[in-house]
CSV table of C-alpha atoms in Angstrom, one decimal:
chain,number,residue,atom,x,y,z
A,1,GLY,CA,11.7,27.7,-21.6
A,2,PRO,CA,10.0,25.7,-18.4
A,3,ALA,CA,11.1,22.7,-16.9
A,4,PRO,CA,9.1,19.4,-19.1
A,5,SER,CA,5.7,18.0,-16.3
A,6,CYS,CA,6.4,14.9,-14.7
A,7,VAL,CA,3.7,12.3,-13.8
A,8,LEU,CA,4.7,9.7,-11.4
A,9,GLY,CA,3.8,6.3,-10.5
A,10,ILE,CA,4.0,4.5,-7.3
A,11,ASP,CA,3.2,1.3,-7.1
A,12,LEU,CA,2.8,-0.1,-3.4
A,13,GLY,CA,3.2,-4.6,-3.9
A,14,THR,CA,3.5,-7.2,-2.2
A,15,THR,CA,7.3,-7.6,-1.3
A,16,SER,CA,8.8,-3.6,-3.0
A,17,VAL,CA,7.1,-0.2,-3.3
A,18,LYS,CA,8.3,0.8,-6.6
A,19,ALA,CA,8.4,5.2,-7.9
A,20,ALA,CA,8.9,6.4,-11.3
A,21,LEU,CA,9.3,9.2,-12.5
A,22,VAL,CA,8.0,9.5,-16.3
A,23,THR,CA,8.3,12.5,-18.9
A,24,GLY,CA,6.8,13.4,-21.9
A,25,THR,CA,9.1,13.3,-25.1
A,26,GLU,CA,8.3,14.1,-28.9
A,27,ARG,CA,8.5,9.9,-29.0
A,28,GLY,CA,6.3,9.7,-26.1
A,29,LEU,CA,6.6,9.1,-23.0
A,30,ALA,CA,9.9,7.8,-21.5
A,31,LEU,CA,11.0,7.0,-17.8
A,32,ALA,CA,13.2,9.6,-16.7
A,33,GLN,CA,14.1,8.4,-12.9
A,34,SER,CA,12.7,5.2,-10.9
A,35,CYS,CA,13.2,4.2,-6.8
A,36,CYS,CA,12.7,0.7,-5.8
A,37,ARG,CA,12.2,0.5,-1.5
A,38,GLU,CA,11.9,-3.6,0.2
A,39,THR,CA,9.0,-2.6,2.7
A,40,ARG,CA,10.1,-6.0,5.2
A,41,ALA,CA,6.2,-5.7,6.0
A,42,HIS,CA,5.0,-8.6,6.7
A,43,SER,CA,4.1,-8.9,10.1
A,44,GLU,CA,2.2,-11.4,12.4
A,45,SER,CA,-0.8,-12.4,12.0
A,46,PRO,CA,-1.9,-13.3,16.2
A,47,GLY,CA,-5.8,-13.9,15.9
A,48,ALA,CA,-5.8,-16.1,12.3
A,49,ALA,CA,-1.9,-17.8,12.7
A,50,PRO,CA,-0.9,-20.1,11.3
A,51,GLN,CA,-2.6,-18.8,8.1
A,52,GLY,CA,-2.7,-15.0,8.4
A,53,MET,CA,-0.9,-13.5,6.0
A,54,GLU,CA,-0.8,-9.7,7.4
A,55,GLN,CA,1.4,-6.4,6.5
A,56,ASP,CA,2.9,-3.0,9.0
A,57,VAL,CA,0.9,-0.2,7.2
A,58,GLN,CA,3.5,2.1,8.7
A,59,LYS,CA,6.6,0.1,7.3
A,60,ILE,CA,5.2,0.0,3.4
A,61,ILE,CA,4.5,4.4,4.0
A,62,LYS,CA,7.9,4.3,5.6
A,63,ALA,CA,9.1,2.6,2.6
A,64,LEU,CA,7.4,4.8,0.5
A,65,ASN,CA,8.6,7.5,1.7
A,66,GLU,CA,12.1,6.4,1.1
A,67,CYS,CA,12.0,6.2,-2.5
A,68,LEU,CA,10.2,9.2,-2.8
A,69,ALA,CA,12.9,10.8,-0.9
A,70,ALA,CA,15.7,9.1,-3.5
A,71,LEU,CA,14.3,10.6,-6.4
A,72,PRO,CA,15.5,14.4,-8.0
A,73,GLN,CA,14.1,17.2,-5.9
A,74,GLN,CA,14.0,19.1,-8.9
A,75,GLN,CA,11.7,16.6,-11.2
A,76,LEU,CA,8.9,16.3,-8.1
A,77,GLN,CA,8.9,19.4,-7.8
A,78,GLN,CA,7.0,19.4,-11.4
A,79,VAL,CA,5.1,16.7,-10.7
A,80,THR,CA,1.5,17.8,-12.3
A,81,HIS,CA,0.1,14.2,-11.9
A,82,ILE,CA,0.2,11.0,-9.8
A,83,GLY,CA,-0.8,7.4,-10.9
A,84,ILE,CA,-0.5,4.8,-7.5
A,85,SER,CA,-1.1,0.8,-8.5
A,86,GLY,CA,-0.7,-1.9,-5.5
A,87,GLN,CA,-1.9,-5.4,-4.6
A,88,MET,CA,-5.4,-6.0,-4.7
A,89,HIS,CA,-7.1,-8.1,-3.0
A,90,GLY,CA,-5.6,-7.5,0.4
A,91,VAL,CA,-8.2,-5.3,2.7
A,92,VAL,CA,-6.8,-2.2,5.3
A,93,PHE,CA,-9.0,-0.7,7.8
A,94,TRP,CA,-8.5,2.9,9.2
A,95,LYS,CA,-10.5,6.0,11.3
A,96,SER,CA,-10.8,8.1,8.5
A,97,ASP,CA,-10.6,11.0,10.4
A,98,LYS,CA,-7.6,9.7,11.9
A,99,GLY,CA,-5.6,7.9,9.2
A,100,CYS,CA,-2.7,9.7,8.4
A,101,LYS,CA,-0.3,12.5,10.2
A,102,TRP,CA,1.6,14.4,7.8
A,103,SER,CA,5.6,14.8,9.5
A,104,GLU,CA,8.7,17.0,8.3
A,105,SER,CA,10.7,15.3,7.0
A,106,GLY,CA,14.6,16.7,4.9
A,107,THR,CA,12.8,16.6,1.1
A,108,GLY,CA,9.4,18.1,2.6
A,109,PRO,CA,6.3,16.7,5.1
A,110,ALA,CA,6.1,13.1,4.6
A,111,LEU,CA,3.1,11.2,5.2
A,112,GLU,CA,2.8,9.1,8.7
A,113,ALA,CA,0.1,6.2,9.2
A,114,GLU,CA,-1.7,6.4,11.8
A,115,GLN,CA,-4.8,4.9,13.1
A,116,VAL,CA,-4.9,2.3,10.8
A,117,SER,CA,-5.3,-1.7,10.6
A,118,PRO,CA,-2.4,-4.2,9.7
A,119,LEU,CA,-2.7,-4.9,5.4
A,120,VAL,CA,-4.7,-8.3,5.5
A,121,THR,CA,-2.6,-8.9,2.1
A,122,TRP,CA,-3.6,-11.1,-0.8
A,123,GLN,CA,-1.8,-14.1,0.3
A,124,ASP,CA,-3.8,-14.2,3.6
A,125,GLY,CA,-5.5,-17.8,4.3
A,126,ARG,CA,-8.0,-17.6,7.3
A,127,CYS,CA,-11.0,-18.4,5.2
A,128,SER,CA,-11.0,-21.7,4.9
A,129,PRO,CA,-13.1,-23.7,1.6
A,130,THR,CA,-16.1,-24.7,4.3
A,131,PHE,CA,-16.0,-21.1,6.0
A,132,LEU,CA,-15.9,-20.0,2.2
A,133,THR,CA,-19.3,-22.3,1.1
A,134,SER,CA,-21.1,-20.2,4.3
A,135,LEU,CA,-20.7,-16.8,2.8
A,136,PRO,CA,-23.9,-16.0,0.8
A,137,LEU,CA,-22.9,-16.7,-3.3
A,138,PRO,CA,-21.8,-13.7,-4.9
A,139,GLN,CA,-23.6,-11.8,-7.8
A,140,SER,CA,-20.3,-11.8,-9.7
A,141,HIS,CA,-18.3,-13.2,-12.6
A,142,VAL,CA,-15.8,-13.6,-9.9
A,143,SER,CA,-15.3,-16.4,-7.8
A,144,LEU,CA,-14.8,-15.6,-4.3
A,145,ALA,CA,-11.5,-17.0,-2.4
A,146,THR,CA,-9.2,-16.3,1.0
A,147,GLY,CA,-7.5,-13.1,0.4
A,148,PHE,CA,-10.6,-11.4,-1.5
A,149,GLY,CA,-11.1,-8.4,0.7
A,150,CYS,CA,-15.3,-9.0,1.1
A,151,ALA,CA,-14.3,-12.7,2.3
A,152,THR,CA,-11.8,-11.1,5.3
A,153,VAL,CA,-14.3,-9.0,6.0
A,154,PHE,CA,-17.0,-11.4,6.2
A,155,TRP,CA,-14.5,-13.4,9.0
A,156,TYR,CA,-13.7,-10.6,11.3
A,157,LEU,CA,-17.7,-10.3,11.4
A,158,LYS,CA,-17.8,-13.8,12.5
A,159,ASN,CA,-14.0,-13.8,14.5
A,160,SER,CA,-13.9,-10.4,15.9
A,161,PRO,CA,-16.9,-8.8,15.8
A,162,ASP,CA,-15.6,-6.0,17.4
A,163,PHE,CA,-11.8,-5.3,15.3
A,164,LEU,CA,-14.0,-3.3,12.6
A,165,LYS,CA,-15.8,-1.5,15.2
A,166,ALA,CA,-13.0,0.9,15.2
A,167,TYR,CA,-12.4,2.0,11.6
A,168,ASP,CA,-15.4,3.6,9.6
A,169,ALA,CA,-13.7,2.9,6.1
A,170,ALA,CA,-11.6,0.5,4.7
A,171,GLY,CA,-9.9,0.0,1.1
A,172,THR,CA,-7.1,-2.3,-1.2
A,173,ILE,CA,-3.4,-0.7,0.5
A,174,GLN,CA,-3.4,1.9,-2.9
A,175,ASP,CA,-6.9,3.0,-2.7
A,176,TYR,CA,-6.0,3.4,1.6
A,177,VAL,CA,-2.8,5.9,0.3
A,178,VAL,CA,-4.9,7.6,-2.3
A,179,ALA,CA,-7.4,8.8,0.8
A,180,MET,CA,-4.7,9.7,2.0
A,181,LEU,CA,-2.7,12.0,0.4
A,182,CYS,CA,-6.2,13.6,-1.3
A,183,ASP,CA,-7.8,13.9,2.4
A,184,LEU,CA,-10.9,11.7,1.2
A,185,LYS,CA,-13.7,11.7,3.9
A,186,LYS,CA,-15.1,8.4,2.0
A,187,PRO,CA,-13.0,5.7,0.1
A,188,LEU,CA,-12.3,5.9,-3.9
A,189,MET,CA,-12.4,2.4,-5.8
A,190,SER,CA,-12.0,1.6,-9.3
A,191,VAL,CA,-13.4,-1.2,-11.1
A,192,GLN,CA,-10.4,-3.0,-11.4
A,193,ASN,CA,-10.0,-3.1,-7.0
A,194,ALA,CA,-13.2,-3.2,-6.3
A,195,ALA,CA,-14.1,-6.7,-8.6
A,196,SER,CA,-10.5,-7.8,-6.7
A,197,TRP,CA,-12.4,-8.0,-3.5
A,198,GLY,CA,-15.4,-10.4,-4.2
A,199,TYR,CA,-19.6,-9.3,-4.6
A,200,PHE,CA,-19.2,-6.6,-7.4
A,201,ASN,CA,-21.3,-6.6,-10.4
A,202,CYS,CA,-18.9,-5.2,-13.7
A,203,ARG,CA,-22.0,-5.2,-15.3
A,204,ASN,CA,-23.4,-2.9,-13.2
A,205,LYS,CA,-20.5,-1.4,-11.7
A,206,SER,CA,-22.1,-1.6,-8.1
A,207,TRP,CA,-21.5,-4.0,-4.8
A,208,ASN,CA,-24.1,-7.1,-4.1
A,209,THR,CA,-25.7,-4.1,-1.0
A,210,ASP,CA,-28.7,-6.3,-0.9
A,211,ILE,CA,-26.6,-9.7,-0.8
A,212,LEU,CA,-24.2,-8.6,1.9
A,213,LYS,CA,-26.9,-6.7,4.0
A,214,LYS,CA,-28.9,-10.0,4.7
A,215,SER,CA,-25.7,-11.5,6.3
A,216,GLY,CA,-24.9,-9.0,8.3
A,217,PHE,CA,-21.8,-7.4,6.4
A,218,PRO,CA,-21.1,-3.9,7.2
A,219,VAL,CA,-22.0,-2.0,3.9
A,220,HIS,CA,-21.1,1.4,5.4
A,221,LEU,CA,-17.4,-0.1,4.9
A,222,LEU,CA,-17.8,-1.0,0.5
A,223,PRO,CA,-16.0,2.0,-1.1
A,224,GLU,CA,-16.9,4.6,-3.8
A,225,VAL,CA,-16.1,2.6,-7.1
A,226,GLY,CA,-15.0,4.7,-10.2
A,227,ASP,CA,-13.5,3.6,-13.9
A,228,PRO,CA,-9.8,3.6,-13.7
A,229,GLY,CA,-8.1,5.9,-15.4
A,230,SER,CA,-10.3,9.3,-14.0
A,231,ILE,CA,-9.6,11.5,-11.1
A,232,ALA,CA,-9.9,10.8,-7.2
A,233,GLY,CA,-8.7,14.2,-5.6
A,234,ARG,CA,-5.4,16.5,-5.5
A,235,THR,CA,-3.2,16.6,-3.1
A,236,THR,CA,-3.9,18.6,-0.1
A,237,ARG,CA,-0.3,19.2,0.6
A,238,ALA,CA,3.2,19.6,-0.7
A,239,TRP,CA,4.3,15.9,-0.3
A,240,HIS,CA,8.1,15.1,-0.2
A,241,GLY,CA,8.2,18.5,-2.8
A,242,ILE,CA,5.3,17.3,-5.5
A,243,PRO,CA,3.4,20.5,-4.9
A,244,LYS,CA,-0.3,20.5,-3.5
A,245,GLY,CA,-2.8,20.5,-5.7
A,246,ALA,CA,-1.2,18.1,-8.6
A,247,LYS,CA,-3.6,15.4,-9.8
A,248,VAL,CA,-4.1,12.0,-8.1
A,249,GLY,CA,-6.1,9.4,-9.9
A,250,ILE,CA,-8.3,7.0,-8.2
A,251,ALA,CA,-5.6,3.0,-7.3
A,252,LEU,CA,-5.3,0.9,-10.2
A,253,GLY,CA,-4.7,-3.3,-9.7
A,254,ASP,CA,-0.9,-3.7,-10.1
A,255,PHE,CA,-1.7,-6.1,-12.2
A,256,GLN,CA,-3.5,-3.9,-15.4
A,257,CYS,CA,-1.1,-1.9,-14.9
A,258,SER,CA,2.5,-4.2,-15.6
A,259,VAL,CA,0.0,-5.1,-18.6
A,260,TYR,CA,-0.7,-1.3,-19.4
A,261,SER,CA,3.7,-0.6,-19.4
A,262,CYS,CA,4.4,-2.8,-22.0
A,263,LEU,CA,1.0,-3.9,-24.2
A,264,THR,CA,0.9,-2.2,-27.2
A,265,GLU,CA,-1.4,-5.5,-29.1
A,266,ARG,CA,-4.4,-7.8,-29.5
A,267,THR,CA,-2.1,-10.6,-30.2
A,268,ASP,CA,0.7,-9.6,-27.8
A,269,ALA,CA,0.7,-11.9,-24.1
A,270,VAL,CA,2.0,-10.4,-21.4
A,271,LEU,CA,3.2,-12.9,-18.6
A,272,ASN,CA,4.3,-10.8,-15.2
A,273,ILE,CA,6.4,-12.9,-12.5
A,274,SER,CA,6.6,-10.5,-9.5
A,275,THR,CA,5.8,-12.3,-6.1
A,276,SER,CA,2.8,-14.3,-7.8
A,277,ALA,CA,2.8,-15.1,-11.5
A,278,GLN,CA,0.0,-14.7,-14.5
A,279,LEU,CA,-0.6,-15.3,-17.7
A,280,THR,CA,-2.3,-13.2,-19.8
A,281,ILE,CA,-4.9,-12.1,-23.1
A,282,SER,CA,-6.5,-9.1,-24.7
A,283,MET,CA,-10.6,-10.6,-24.9
A,284,PRO,CA,-12.0,-9.0,-28.2
A,285,LEU,CA,-13.7,-5.7,-28.2
A,286,GLY,CA,-16.9,-5.3,-27.0
A,287,PHE,CA,-16.3,-9.1,-24.3
A,288,GLN,CA,-18.3,-9.3,-21.7
A,289,PRO,CA,-18.0,-11.6,-18.6
A,290,PRO,CA,-20.5,-14.5,-17.8
A,291,GLU,CA,-22.5,-13.6,-15.2
A,292,ALA,CA,-22.1,-16.9,-13.0
A,293,PRO,CA,-18.0,-18.3,-12.9
A,294,ASP,CA,-17.1,-21.9,-13.4
A,295,PRO,CA,-15.1,-22.4,-10.2
A,296,SER,CA,-12.7,-24.8,-11.3
A,297,SER,CA,-11.9,-23.1,-13.9
A,298,ALA,CA,-8.3,-21.3,-14.5
A,299,VAL,CA,-8.8,-18.7,-16.2
A,300,THR,CA,-10.1,-15.6,-14.5
A,301,TYR,CA,-11.4,-12.3,-16.6
A,302,PHE,CA,-10.3,-9.3,-14.7
A,303,PRO,CA,-11.7,-6.0,-16.1
A,304,TYR,CA,-8.6,-3.5,-17.8
A,305,PHE,CA,-9.3,-0.4,-19.7
A,306,ASN,CA,-11.8,1.5,-21.5
A,307,GLY,CA,-14.5,-1.2,-20.1
A,308,ASP,CA,-12.1,-4.0,-21.8
A,309,TYR,CA,-11.1,-7.1,-20.6
A,310,LEU,CA,-8.2,-9.0,-19.7
A,311,ALA,CA,-8.0,-13.3,-19.4
A,312,VAL,CA,-5.8,-14.1,-16.6
A,313,ALA,CA,-4.3,-17.4,-15.3
A,314,ALA,CA,-3.2,-15.7,-11.5
A,315,SER,CA,-1.1,-18.1,-10.3
A,316,LEU,CA,-0.1,-17.7,-6.3
A,317,ASN,CA,2.8,-19.1,-7.0
A,318,GLY,CA,5.7,-17.0,-8.6
A,319,GLY,CA,8.5,-15.1,-6.8
A,320,ASN,CA,7.5,-16.3,-3.5
A,321,VAL,CA,8.2,-20.0,-4.5
A,322,LEU,CA,12.2,-18.9,-5.4
A,323,ALA,CA,11.9,-17.4,-2.1
A,324,THR,CA,10.2,-20.1,0.0
A,325,PHE,CA,13.2,-22.4,-1.4
A,326,VAL,CA,16.2,-20.0,-0.7
A,327,GLY,CA,14.4,-19.7,2.6
A,328,MET,CA,14.8,-23.8,3.4
A,329,VAL,CA,18.0,-23.7,2.1
A,330,ALA,CA,19.6,-21.3,4.6
A,331,GLN,CA,17.9,-22.7,7.2
A,332,TRP,CA,19.6,-26.1,6.4
A,333,ALA,CA,22.8,-24.2,6.3
A,334,GLN,CA,22.3,-23.2,9.3
A,335,GLU,CA,21.0,-26.2,11.1
A,336,LEU,CA,24.6,-27.6,9.5
A,337,GLY,CA,26.3,-24.7,11.3
A,338,PHE,CA,26.4,-22.3,8.9
A,339,GLN,CA,25.7,-18.6,8.4
A,340,VAL,CA,24.2,-17.7,4.9
A,341,GLN,CA,22.9,-14.3,3.8
A,342,GLU,CA,19.5,-14.9,1.7
A,343,SER,CA,20.5,-12.6,-0.8
A,344,ALA,CA,23.8,-14.4,-1.2
A,345,ILE,CA,22.4,-17.9,-1.8
A,346,TYR,CA,19.8,-16.5,-4.6
A,347,PRO,CA,22.6,-15.5,-7.2
A,348,ARG,CA,24.7,-19.1,-6.5
A,349,ILE,CA,21.7,-20.2,-7.1
A,350,ILE,CA,21.0,-19.0,-10.4
A,351,GLN,CA,24.4,-19.5,-11.3
A,352,ALA,CA,24.4,-23.2,-10.2
A,353,ALA,CA,20.9,-23.6,-12.2
A,354,LEU,CA,22.2,-21.8,-15.9
A,355,ALA,CA,24.9,-24.7,-15.6
A,356,GLN,CA,22.9,-27.5,-16.0
A,357,LYS,CA,21.4,-27.0,-19.2
A,358,HIS,CA,18.7,-30.1,-18.0
A,359,SER,CA,17.1,-31.7,-15.2
A,360,LYS,CA,15.0,-34.6,-16.0
A,361,LEU,CA,13.7,-33.1,-12.1
A,362,SER,CA,9.9,-32.4,-12.0
A,363,VAL,CA,8.4,-30.3,-9.5
A,364,HIS,CA,5.0,-29.0,-9.5
A,365,PRO,CA,5.5,-25.9,-7.2
A,366,THR,CA,2.4,-25.1,-6.6
A,367,LEU,CA,3.0,-24.3,-2.2
A,368,PHE,CA,0.2,-21.9,-2.4
A,369,GLY,CA,-2.1,-23.9,-3.9
A,370,GLU,CA,-4.0,-22.4,-6.3
A,371,ARG,CA,-7.7,-20.5,-6.3
A,372,HIS,CA,-9.2,-22.8,-8.9
A,373,LEU,CA,-7.6,-26.2,-6.6
A,374,PRO,CA,-7.2,-24.9,-3.2
A,375,GLU,CA,-6.0,-28.2,-2.2
A,376,LEU,CA,-3.3,-29.1,-4.5
A,377,LEU,CA,0.1,-28.3,-3.2
A,378,ALA,CA,3.7,-28.8,-4.3
A,379,SER,CA,5.1,-32.5,-5.7
A,380,VAL,CA,8.4,-33.6,-7.0
A,381,SER,CA,8.5,-36.3,-8.9
A,382,GLY,CA,11.6,-38.6,-11.7
A,383,ILE,CA,14.2,-38.0,-8.4
A,384,GLY,CA,17.2,-39.8,-9.7
A,385,ALA,CA,20.5,-39.8,-7.6
A,386,SER,CA,22.5,-38.0,-10.1
A,387,GLU,CA,19.7,-34.7,-10.3
A,388,LEU,CA,20.1,-33.7,-6.5
A,389,SER,CA,22.5,-30.6,-6.9
A,390,LEU,CA,21.8,-27.5,-6.0
A,391,GLY,CA,21.5,-26.4,-10.3
A,392,HIS,CA,18.9,-29.5,-10.6
A,393,VAL,CA,16.4,-28.2,-8.3
A,394,THR,CA,16.7,-25.2,-9.2
A,395,ARG,CA,16.1,-25.8,-12.8
A,396,ALA,CA,13.2,-27.8,-12.4
A,397,LEU,CA,11.5,-25.2,-10.4
A,398,CYS,CA,12.1,-22.7,-12.1
A,399,ARG,CA,10.5,-24.8,-14.8
A,400,GLY,CA,8.0,-25.8,-13.4
A,401,LEU,CA,6.7,-22.4,-12.1
A,402,VAL,CA,7.0,-21.6,-16.4
A,403,GLU,CA,4.9,-25.2,-16.7
A,404,ASN,CA,2.2,-23.9,-13.9
A,405,LEU,CA,1.2,-21.4,-15.5
A,406,CYS,CA,1.4,-23.1,-18.5
A,407,SER,CA,-0.9,-26.1,-17.7
A,408,MET,CA,-3.9,-22.8,-16.7
A,409,LEU,CA,-3.6,-20.8,-20.1
A,410,ALA,CA,-2.3,-23.4,-22.5
A,411,VAL,CA,0.6,-22.8,-25.4
A,412,GLN,CA,-2.7,-24.4,-27.9
A,413,GLN,CA,-5.4,-21.7,-26.6
A,414,LEU,CA,-2.6,-18.3,-26.9
A,415,GLU,CA,-2.7,-20.0,-30.6
A,416,GLU,CA,-5.8,-20.6,-31.5
A,417,MET,CA,-6.6,-16.6,-29.9
A,418,GLY,CA,-3.7,-15.2,-32.6
A,419,VAL,CA,-0.9,-14.5,-30.1
A,420,SER,CA,2.6,-14.1,-31.6
A,421,ARG,CA,5.2,-12.4,-29.1
A,422,ILE,CA,5.2,-12.7,-25.7
A,423,LEU,CA,6.3,-9.8,-23.5
A,424,GLY,CA,7.2,-10.9,-19.9
A,425,SER,CA,7.4,-8.3,-17.3
A,426,GLY,CA,7.8,-8.5,-12.9
A,427,SER,CA,11.0,-8.2,-10.9
A,428,ALA,CA,11.2,-12.0,-10.9
A,429,LEU,CA,11.7,-12.4,-14.5
A,430,ALA,CA,14.3,-9.1,-14.9
A,431,ARG,CA,16.4,-10.1,-12.3
A,432,ASN,CA,16.3,-14.0,-13.0
A,433,GLU,CA,18.1,-15.6,-16.5
A,434,VAL,CA,17.2,-19.3,-15.5
A,435,LEU,CA,13.1,-18.8,-15.4
A,436,ARG,CA,13.6,-17.1,-18.7
A,437,GLN,CA,15.2,-19.1,-20.2
A,438,GLU,CA,12.6,-21.5,-19.1
A,439,VAL,CA,10.3,-18.9,-20.4
A,440,GLU,CA,11.8,-19.1,-24.2
A,441,ARG,CA,12.2,-23.0,-23.4
A,442,ILE,CA,8.0,-23.4,-23.2
A,443,PHE,CA,6.2,-21.5,-25.4
A,444,PRO,CA,6.5,-21.1,-29.1
A,445,PHE,CA,6.5,-17.1,-29.3
A,446,PRO,CA,9.1,-14.3,-29.1
A,447,VAL,CA,10.0,-12.8,-26.4
A,448,VAL,CA,9.8,-9.8,-25.2
A,449,TYR,CA,11.4,-8.5,-21.6
A,450,GLY,CA,9.5,-5.1,-19.3
A,451,LYS,CA,12.1,-4.0,-16.5
A,452,ASP,CA,11.6,-4.5,-12.9
A,453,VAL,CA,9.3,-1.2,-12.2
A,454,ASP,CA,6.2,-2.4,-15.3
A,455,ALA,CA,3.2,-1.8,-12.5
A,456,ALA,CA,4.9,2.4,-11.3
A,457,VAL,CA,5.5,3.0,-15.3
A,458,GLY,CA,2.2,1.4,-16.5
A,459,ALA,CA,0.5,4.2,-13.1
A,460,ALA,CA,1.9,7.2,-14.2
A,461,MET,CA,0.9,6.4,-18.0
A,462,VAL,CA,-2.7,6.1,-17.4
A,463,MET,CA,-2.4,9.6,-16.1
């Protein structure tokens, strides 16, 4: 008989691009193939240094093409639907009629970024607390923060207005890819990504257009908004063997897709640790978030699917803190005259920490602050002479990352909401046994772990 149809899930993450081919079986959906490529896309942001955090879109698209080229051609030819998720909050600008070009590769037509700005990511820190307080108050249940798309546009408006004049479209990186695949003249954005930009009212599913217009905001750059799970369009040409005419879903939030890939019961809580970290639970059916946010609250309500919401403790500190620690160790080694690759340090520090079951050292790991407490930086206490080994420090750092999430959404609150199980997802958790041990030590619930490609699988499952 004919080969079974496939759904392609893509996740455009902060450090890597992941692709997953999902097929239908008698028992439900199954992961057939997956691929991951690091983007190494970090680029300098001269206009906003040192707080700026930008990525090169060309490098992200190159990693995406490499991912697809590595998947089996035979299965790509069976793809009927494509689901795409990616890092939320960030913004990329492009020229709608010249956003990309198509070139021929060994596996068929490939997408290349053309007249596109750098991606200003969710980690961007150019909008200071003072700058944010100078902006109009949004009519939204989400507090505005640096790294949010609309805040970044306001920053350009004030500091580099000519920059914006070169573009007529904007979106998250995943919205950009959907727009290019379907040749959309006006980008289409899901409620999930719109909420992550700020100045979006989830109750009536509309931008705060009147508030923004009064402040001179270029509202023509705001995408159209649709429901997560709906179709944005069809591929206008073949792509690495994927047939022309494949349906492409409206782009989704990577976090929501990670949750979707594993959440089956409302009594489950999901703990996701990749570049950043989140702890989440489903809100009851029919829940509506408050009209105005509590700026001091560590919990935010993320739009999910079918009008549902997730209560999320969204930490800015996750695998990025471990990566910074590894970078510091490598730099110290270099200053002492030794060359050590960062990739060789990771397994060594994890091994050292596995040998240290306990440490009195206490690491508060908020290197990047938190959205509800931007001024709160990291600290270390309980430093004794016997607690200074790499194993002790790594163990305490991993414990601190999990404890930090617990301080934002306490175990007691989870118990009160009827949580009976923790589902662990995300690349940092998948690759780090010490982190998993600390999760199991701190949470009094059974813990079940997912895979490294959760968001890509979730994006495919939604389709």
